[in-house]
mmCIF file of C-alpha atoms and ligand atoms in Angstrom:
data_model
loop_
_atom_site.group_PDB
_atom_site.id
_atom_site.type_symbol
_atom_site.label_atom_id
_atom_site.label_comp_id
_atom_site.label_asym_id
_atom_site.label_seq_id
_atom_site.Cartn_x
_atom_site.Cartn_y
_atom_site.Cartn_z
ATOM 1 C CA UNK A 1 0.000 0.000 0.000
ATOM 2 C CA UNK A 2 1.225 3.286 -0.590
ATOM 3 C CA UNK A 3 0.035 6.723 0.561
ATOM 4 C CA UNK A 4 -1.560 9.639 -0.788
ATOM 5 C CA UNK A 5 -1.295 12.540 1.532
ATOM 6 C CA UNK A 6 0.049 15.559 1.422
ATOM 7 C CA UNK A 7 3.770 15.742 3.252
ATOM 8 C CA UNK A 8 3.793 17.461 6.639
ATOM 9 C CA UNK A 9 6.347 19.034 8.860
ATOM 10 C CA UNK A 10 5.470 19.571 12.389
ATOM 11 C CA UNK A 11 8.043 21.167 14.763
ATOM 12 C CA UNK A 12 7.726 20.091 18.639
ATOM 13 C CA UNK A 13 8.989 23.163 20.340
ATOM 14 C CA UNK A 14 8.493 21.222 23.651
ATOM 15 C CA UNK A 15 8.678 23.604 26.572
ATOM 16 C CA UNK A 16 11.496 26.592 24.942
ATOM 17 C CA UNK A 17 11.652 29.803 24.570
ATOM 18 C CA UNK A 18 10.699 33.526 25.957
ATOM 19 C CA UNK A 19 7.582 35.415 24.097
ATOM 20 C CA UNK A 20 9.975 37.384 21.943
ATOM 21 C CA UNK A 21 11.743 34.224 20.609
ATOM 22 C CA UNK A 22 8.724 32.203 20.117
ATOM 23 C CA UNK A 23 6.708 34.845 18.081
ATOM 24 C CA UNK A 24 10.326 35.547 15.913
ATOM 25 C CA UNK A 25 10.176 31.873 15.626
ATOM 26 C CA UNK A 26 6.530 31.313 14.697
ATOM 27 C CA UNK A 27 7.365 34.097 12.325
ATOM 28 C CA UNK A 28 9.830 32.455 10.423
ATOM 29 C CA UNK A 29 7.549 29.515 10.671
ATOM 30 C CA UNK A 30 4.910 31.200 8.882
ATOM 31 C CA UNK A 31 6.923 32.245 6.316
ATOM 32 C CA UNK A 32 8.265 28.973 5.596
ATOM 33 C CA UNK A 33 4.787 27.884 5.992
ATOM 34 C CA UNK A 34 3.563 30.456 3.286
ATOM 35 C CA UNK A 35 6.379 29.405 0.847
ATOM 36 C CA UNK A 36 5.616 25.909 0.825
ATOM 37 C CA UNK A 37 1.799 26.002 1.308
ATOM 38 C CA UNK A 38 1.068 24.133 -1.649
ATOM 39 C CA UNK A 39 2.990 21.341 -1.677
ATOM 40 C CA UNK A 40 4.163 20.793 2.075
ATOM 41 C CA UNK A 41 1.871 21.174 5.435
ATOM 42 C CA UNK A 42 3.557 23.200 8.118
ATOM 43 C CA UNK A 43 2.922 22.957 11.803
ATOM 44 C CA UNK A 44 4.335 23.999 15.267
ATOM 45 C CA UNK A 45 2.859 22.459 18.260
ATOM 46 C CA UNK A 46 3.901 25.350 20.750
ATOM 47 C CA UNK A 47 3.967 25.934 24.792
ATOM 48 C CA UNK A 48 0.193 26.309 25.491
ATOM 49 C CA UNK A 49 0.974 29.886 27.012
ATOM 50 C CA UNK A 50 1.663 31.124 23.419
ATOM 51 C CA UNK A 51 -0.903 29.835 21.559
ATOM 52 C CA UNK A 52 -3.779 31.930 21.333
ATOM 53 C CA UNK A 53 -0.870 34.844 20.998
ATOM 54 C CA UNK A 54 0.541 32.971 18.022
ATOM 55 C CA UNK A 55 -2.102 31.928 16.747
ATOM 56 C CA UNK A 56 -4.179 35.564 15.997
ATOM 57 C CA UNK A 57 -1.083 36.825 14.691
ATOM 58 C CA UNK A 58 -0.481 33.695 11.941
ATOM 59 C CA UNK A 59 -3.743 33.393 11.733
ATOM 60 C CA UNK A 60 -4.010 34.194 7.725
ATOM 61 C CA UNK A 61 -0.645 32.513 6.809
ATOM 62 C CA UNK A 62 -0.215 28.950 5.734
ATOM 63 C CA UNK A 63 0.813 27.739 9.472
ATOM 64 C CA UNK A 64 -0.789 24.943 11.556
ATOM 65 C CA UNK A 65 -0.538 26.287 14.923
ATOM 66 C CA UNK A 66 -0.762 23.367 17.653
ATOM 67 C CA UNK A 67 -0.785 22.286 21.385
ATOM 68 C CA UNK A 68 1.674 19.600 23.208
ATOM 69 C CA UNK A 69 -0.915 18.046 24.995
ATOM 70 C CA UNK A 70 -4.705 18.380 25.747
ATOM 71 C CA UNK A 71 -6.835 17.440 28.931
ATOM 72 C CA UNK A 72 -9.334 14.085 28.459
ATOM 73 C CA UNK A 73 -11.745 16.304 29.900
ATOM 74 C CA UNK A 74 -13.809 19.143 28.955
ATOM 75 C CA UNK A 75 -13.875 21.315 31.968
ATOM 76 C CA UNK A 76 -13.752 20.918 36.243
ATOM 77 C CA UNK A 77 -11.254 20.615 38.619
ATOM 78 C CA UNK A 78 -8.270 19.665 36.683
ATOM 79 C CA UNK A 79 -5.632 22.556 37.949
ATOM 80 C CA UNK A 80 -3.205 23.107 35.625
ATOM 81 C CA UNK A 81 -5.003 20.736 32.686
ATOM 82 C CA UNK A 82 -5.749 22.808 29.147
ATOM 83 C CA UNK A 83 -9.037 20.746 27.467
ATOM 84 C CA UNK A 84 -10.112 20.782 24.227
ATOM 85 C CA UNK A 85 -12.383 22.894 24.069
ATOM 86 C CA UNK A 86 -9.982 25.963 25.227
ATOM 87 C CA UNK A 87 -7.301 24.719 22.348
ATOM 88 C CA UNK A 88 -10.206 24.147 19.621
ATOM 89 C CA UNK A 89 -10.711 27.988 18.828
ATOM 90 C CA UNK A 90 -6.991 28.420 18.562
ATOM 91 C CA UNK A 91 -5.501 25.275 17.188
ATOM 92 C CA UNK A 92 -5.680 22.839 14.387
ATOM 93 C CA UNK A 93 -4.101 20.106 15.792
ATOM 94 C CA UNK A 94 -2.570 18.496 19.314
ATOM 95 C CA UNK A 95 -0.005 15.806 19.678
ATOM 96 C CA UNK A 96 -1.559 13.446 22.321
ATOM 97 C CA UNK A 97 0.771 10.345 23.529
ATOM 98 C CA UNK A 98 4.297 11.773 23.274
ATOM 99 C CA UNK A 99 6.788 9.830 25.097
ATOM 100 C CA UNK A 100 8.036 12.974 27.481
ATOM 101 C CA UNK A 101 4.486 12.811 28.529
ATOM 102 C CA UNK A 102 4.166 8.812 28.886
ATOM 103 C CA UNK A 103 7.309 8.984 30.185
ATOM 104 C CA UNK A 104 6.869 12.019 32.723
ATOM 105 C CA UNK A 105 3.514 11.948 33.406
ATOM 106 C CA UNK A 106 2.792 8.457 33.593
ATOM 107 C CA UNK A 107 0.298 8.775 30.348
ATOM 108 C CA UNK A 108 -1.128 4.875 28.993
ATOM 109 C CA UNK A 109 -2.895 4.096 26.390
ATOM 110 C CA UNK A 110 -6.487 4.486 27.620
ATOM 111 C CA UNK A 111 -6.016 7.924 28.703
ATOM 112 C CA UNK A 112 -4.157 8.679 25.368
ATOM 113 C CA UNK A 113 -7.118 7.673 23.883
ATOM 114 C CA UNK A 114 -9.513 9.619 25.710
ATOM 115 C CA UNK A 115 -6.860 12.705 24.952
ATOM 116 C CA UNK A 116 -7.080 11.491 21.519
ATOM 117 C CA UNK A 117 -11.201 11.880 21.525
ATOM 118 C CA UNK A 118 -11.630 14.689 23.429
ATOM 119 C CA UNK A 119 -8.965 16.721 20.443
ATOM 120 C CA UNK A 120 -11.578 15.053 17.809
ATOM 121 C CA UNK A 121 -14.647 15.109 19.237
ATOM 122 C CA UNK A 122 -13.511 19.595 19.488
ATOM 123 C CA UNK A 123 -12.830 19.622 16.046
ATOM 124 C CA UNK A 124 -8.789 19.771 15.960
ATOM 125 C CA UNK A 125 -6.660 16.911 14.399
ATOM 126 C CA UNK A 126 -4.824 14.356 16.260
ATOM 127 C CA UNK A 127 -1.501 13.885 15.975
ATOM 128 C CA UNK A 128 -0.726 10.598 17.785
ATOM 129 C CA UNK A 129 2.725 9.951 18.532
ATOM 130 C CA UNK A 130 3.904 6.085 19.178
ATOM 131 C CA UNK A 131 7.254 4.587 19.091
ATOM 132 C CA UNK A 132 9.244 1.856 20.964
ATOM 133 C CA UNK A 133 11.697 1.882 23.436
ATOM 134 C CA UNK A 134 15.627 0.927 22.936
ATOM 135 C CA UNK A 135 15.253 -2.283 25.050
ATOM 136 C CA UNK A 136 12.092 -3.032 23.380
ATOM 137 C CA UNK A 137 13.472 -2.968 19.711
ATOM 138 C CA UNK A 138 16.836 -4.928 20.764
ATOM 139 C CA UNK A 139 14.335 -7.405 22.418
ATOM 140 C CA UNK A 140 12.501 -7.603 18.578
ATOM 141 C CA UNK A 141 9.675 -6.750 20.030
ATOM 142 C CA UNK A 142 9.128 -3.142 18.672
ATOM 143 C CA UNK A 143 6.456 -3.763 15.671
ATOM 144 C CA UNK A 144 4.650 -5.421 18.224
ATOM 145 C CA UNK A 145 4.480 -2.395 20.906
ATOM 146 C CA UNK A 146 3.943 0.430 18.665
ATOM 147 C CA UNK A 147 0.899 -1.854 16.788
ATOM 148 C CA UNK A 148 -0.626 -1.962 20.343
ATOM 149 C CA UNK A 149 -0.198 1.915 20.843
ATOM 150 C CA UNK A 150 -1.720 2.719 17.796
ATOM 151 C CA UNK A 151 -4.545 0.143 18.058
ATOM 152 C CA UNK A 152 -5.172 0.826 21.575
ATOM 153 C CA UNK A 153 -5.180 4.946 20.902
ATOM 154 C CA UNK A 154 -6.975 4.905 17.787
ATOM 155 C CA UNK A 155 -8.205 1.143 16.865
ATOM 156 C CA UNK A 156 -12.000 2.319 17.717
ATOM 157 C CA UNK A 157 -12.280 4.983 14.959
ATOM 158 C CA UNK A 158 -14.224 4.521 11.801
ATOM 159 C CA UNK A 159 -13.272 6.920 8.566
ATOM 160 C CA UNK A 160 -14.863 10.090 10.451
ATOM 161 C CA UNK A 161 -11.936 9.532 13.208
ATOM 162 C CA UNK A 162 -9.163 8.782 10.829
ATOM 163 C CA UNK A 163 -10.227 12.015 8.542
ATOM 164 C CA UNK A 164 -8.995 13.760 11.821
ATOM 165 C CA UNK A 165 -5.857 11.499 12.801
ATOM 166 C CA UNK A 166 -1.853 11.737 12.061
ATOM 167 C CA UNK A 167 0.369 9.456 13.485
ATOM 168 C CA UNK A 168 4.125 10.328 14.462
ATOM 169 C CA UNK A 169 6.427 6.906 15.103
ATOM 170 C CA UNK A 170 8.828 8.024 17.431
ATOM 171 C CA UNK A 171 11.489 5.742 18.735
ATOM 172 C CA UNK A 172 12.002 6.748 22.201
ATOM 173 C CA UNK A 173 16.220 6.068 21.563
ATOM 174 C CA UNK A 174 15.741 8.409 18.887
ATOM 175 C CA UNK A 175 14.328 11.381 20.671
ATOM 176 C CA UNK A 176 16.729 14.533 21.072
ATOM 177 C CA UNK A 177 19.616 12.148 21.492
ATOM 178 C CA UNK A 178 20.965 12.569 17.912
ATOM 179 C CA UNK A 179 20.635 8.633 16.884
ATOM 180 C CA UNK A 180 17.770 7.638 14.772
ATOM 181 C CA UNK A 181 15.963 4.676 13.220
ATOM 182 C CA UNK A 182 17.600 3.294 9.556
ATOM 183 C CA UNK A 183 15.242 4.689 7.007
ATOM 184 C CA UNK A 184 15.108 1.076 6.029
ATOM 185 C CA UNK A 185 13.825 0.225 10.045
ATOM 186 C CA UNK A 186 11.622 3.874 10.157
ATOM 187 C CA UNK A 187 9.654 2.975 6.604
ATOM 188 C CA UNK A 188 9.211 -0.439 7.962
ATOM 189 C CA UNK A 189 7.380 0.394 10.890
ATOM 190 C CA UNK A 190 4.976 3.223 8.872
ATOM 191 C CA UNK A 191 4.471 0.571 6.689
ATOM 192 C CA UNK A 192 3.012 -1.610 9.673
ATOM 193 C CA UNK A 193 1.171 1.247 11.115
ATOM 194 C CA UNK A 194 -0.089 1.927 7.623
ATOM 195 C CA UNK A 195 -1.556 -1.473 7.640
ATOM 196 C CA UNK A 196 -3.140 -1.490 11.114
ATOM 197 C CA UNK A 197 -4.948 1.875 10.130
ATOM 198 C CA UNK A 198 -6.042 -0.303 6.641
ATOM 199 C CA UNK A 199 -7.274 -2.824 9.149
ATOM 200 C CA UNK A 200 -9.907 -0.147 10.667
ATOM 201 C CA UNK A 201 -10.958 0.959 7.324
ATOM 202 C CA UNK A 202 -9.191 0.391 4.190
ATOM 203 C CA UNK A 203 -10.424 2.899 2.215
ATOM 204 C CA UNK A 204 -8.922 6.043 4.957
ATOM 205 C CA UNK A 205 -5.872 4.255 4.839
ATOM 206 C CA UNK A 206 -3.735 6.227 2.183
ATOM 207 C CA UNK A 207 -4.738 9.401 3.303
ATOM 208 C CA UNK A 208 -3.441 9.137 7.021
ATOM 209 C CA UNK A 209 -0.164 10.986 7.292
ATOM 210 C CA UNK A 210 2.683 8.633 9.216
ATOM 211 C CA UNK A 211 5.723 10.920 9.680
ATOM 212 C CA UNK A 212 8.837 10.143 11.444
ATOM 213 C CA UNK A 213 10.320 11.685 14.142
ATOM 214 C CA UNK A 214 13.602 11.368 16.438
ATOM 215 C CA UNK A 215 16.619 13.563 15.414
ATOM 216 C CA UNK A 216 15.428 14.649 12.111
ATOM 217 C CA UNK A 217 17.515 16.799 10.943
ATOM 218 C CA UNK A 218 18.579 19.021 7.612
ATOM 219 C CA UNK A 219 21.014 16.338 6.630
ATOM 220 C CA UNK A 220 18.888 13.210 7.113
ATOM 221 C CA UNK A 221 15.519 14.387 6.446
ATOM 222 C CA UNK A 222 15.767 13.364 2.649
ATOM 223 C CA UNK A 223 16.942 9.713 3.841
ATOM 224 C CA UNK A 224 13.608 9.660 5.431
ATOM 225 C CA UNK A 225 11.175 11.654 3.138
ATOM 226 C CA UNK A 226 12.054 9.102 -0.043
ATOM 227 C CA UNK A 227 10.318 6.017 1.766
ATOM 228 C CA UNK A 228 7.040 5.102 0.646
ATOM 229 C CA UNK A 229 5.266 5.317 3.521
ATOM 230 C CA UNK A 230 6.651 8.114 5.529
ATOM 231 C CA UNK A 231 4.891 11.090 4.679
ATOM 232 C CA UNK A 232 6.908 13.746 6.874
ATOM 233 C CA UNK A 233 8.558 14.167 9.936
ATOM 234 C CA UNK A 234 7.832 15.567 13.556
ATOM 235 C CA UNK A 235 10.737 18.034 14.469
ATOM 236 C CA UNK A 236 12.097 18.959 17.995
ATOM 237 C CA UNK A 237 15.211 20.337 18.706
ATOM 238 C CA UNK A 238 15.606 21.347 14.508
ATOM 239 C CA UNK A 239 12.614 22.961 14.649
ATOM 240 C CA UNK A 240 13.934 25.913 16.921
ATOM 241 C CA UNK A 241 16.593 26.595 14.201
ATOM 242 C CA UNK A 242 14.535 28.895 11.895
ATOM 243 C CA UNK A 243 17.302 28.075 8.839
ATOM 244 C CA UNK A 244 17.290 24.006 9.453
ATOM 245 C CA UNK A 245 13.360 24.056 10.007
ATOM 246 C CA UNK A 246 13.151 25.934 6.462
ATOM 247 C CA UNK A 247 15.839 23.013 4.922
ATOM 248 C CA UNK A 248 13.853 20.184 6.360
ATOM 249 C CA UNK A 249 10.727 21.476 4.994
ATOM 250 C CA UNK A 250 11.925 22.200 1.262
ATOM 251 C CA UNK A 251 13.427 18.281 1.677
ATOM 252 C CA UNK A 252 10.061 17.137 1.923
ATOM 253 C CA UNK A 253 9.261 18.775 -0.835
ATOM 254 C CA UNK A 254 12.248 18.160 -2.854
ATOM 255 C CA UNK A 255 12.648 14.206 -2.228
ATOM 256 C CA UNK A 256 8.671 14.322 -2.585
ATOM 257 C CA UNK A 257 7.126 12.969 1.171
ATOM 258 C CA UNK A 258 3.206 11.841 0.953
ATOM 259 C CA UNK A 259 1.653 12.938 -2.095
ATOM 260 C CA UNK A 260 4.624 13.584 -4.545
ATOM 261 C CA UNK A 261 6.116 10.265 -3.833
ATOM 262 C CA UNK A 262 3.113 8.866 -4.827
ATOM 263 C CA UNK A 263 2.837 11.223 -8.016
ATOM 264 C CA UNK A 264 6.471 10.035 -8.269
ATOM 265 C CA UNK A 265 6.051 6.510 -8.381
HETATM 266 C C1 PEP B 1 10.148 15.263 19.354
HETATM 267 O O1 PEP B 1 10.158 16.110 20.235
HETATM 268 O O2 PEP B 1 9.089 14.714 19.062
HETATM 269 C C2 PEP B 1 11.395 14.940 18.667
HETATM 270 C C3 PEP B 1 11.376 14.059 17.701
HETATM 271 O O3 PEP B 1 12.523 15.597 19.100
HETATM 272 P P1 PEP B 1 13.964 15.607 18.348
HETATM 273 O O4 PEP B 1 13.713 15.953 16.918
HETATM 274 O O5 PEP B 1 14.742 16.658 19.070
HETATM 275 O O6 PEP B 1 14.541 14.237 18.494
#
């Protein structure tokens, strides 16, 4: 199977940066955003502080302004929580499950899941991050973990759902520590996930953007873009770099992520 989506590039900015640096940041973003818009989707999933700041300001460029995280709930006595409904106004997508919060905050797969609904049930997309651990993959065991996150997160929706879902495989090794998966190992797994999703409806299949993410940078992007089923990446530490988020994005268009692979092939 092969996809037929449209590339994106979604930078995790994680929890950086003053107000001055973000909005010079989300700036250049936009920009980049603006340049590409046809051929390339560009995101930033942002410190929830910023983003209905960010958000007014970019709000007629190209950019996909986006939260971290997201409450399960709607409203009550959650201190501290952001839910859905406050990020819906302001942002087109969330990441729910990423492994600093799985890790940090203890998050499992049911409550991923109920992040997961409450972003789609609001109206946002969900970008659903999965990925294995080191001692997981040297025990061979990682196709079978991250097929479990994904089914367990996402295995209830029907074509509605999927319309709304992206899904980031992360290797938990491969996050800000400047290793990353073989292309060969990254468009193996997307091609697993790609199947599971096919599973759940066959038709929505295609359209359901699997990027990679884990030390993506300038230099390796275009490894990762030219497999068949990775349609993009999800950026942190490169994405804070206004000049190597810009050369990651133009890779994706270059070596032809998603949609111009396809075209390509
Ligand atoms: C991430 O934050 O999701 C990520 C992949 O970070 P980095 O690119 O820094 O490894």
């Amino acid at each position: 199977m092969s996809s037929s989506t449209m590339p994106y590039v979604i930078g995790n900015w994680k929890m950086n940066l003053d107000v001055e640096s973000a909005m010079s940041l989300a700036e250049a973003s936009a920009e980049i955003a603006n340049e590409t818009a046809d051929d390339v989707g560009v995101g930033i999933a942002i410190p929830s502080l910023w983003i209905p700041l960010i958000s007014s300001e970019f709000f007629e460029t190209s950019l996909l302004v986006g939260a971290q995280d997201c409450s399960p709930h709607a409203a009550g006595a959650y201190t501290g929580d952001v839910s859905a409904p406050m990020l819906s106004p302001w942002c087109a997508f969330t990441l729910v499950g990423h492994s600093e919060r799985r890790q940090h905050h203890g998050e499992d797969d049911d409550l991923v899941r109920a992040k997961l609904d409450a972003v789609i049930e609001h109206d946002m997309a969900a970008l659903l991050c999965v990925g294995e651990t080191e001692a997981q993959r040297e025990a061979g065991n990682a196709l079978d973990v991250v097929g479990e996150q994904v089914l367990r997160a996402a295995g209830h929706l029907d074509s509605g759902g999927l319309r709304n879902l992206l899904v980031a495989y992360e290797p938990v090794w491969a996050i800000g520590t400047g290793q990353t998966a073989t292309p060969a190992d990254a468009q193996a797994m997307a091609a697993h996930i790609r199947g599971l999703i096919a599973g759940l409806d066959a038709g929505s299949a295609p359209e359901v953007p699997i990027l990679y993410g884990g030390s993506v940078k300038a230099a390796n992007a275009p490894d990762f873009f030219s497999e068949g089923d990775i349609d993009g990446a999800l950026v942190g530490g490169a994405s804070l770099d206004a000049d190597d988020f810009l050369e990651i994005v133009r890779a994706a268009r270059q070596t032809g992520a998603g949609l111009l692979a396809d075209d390509a092939r």
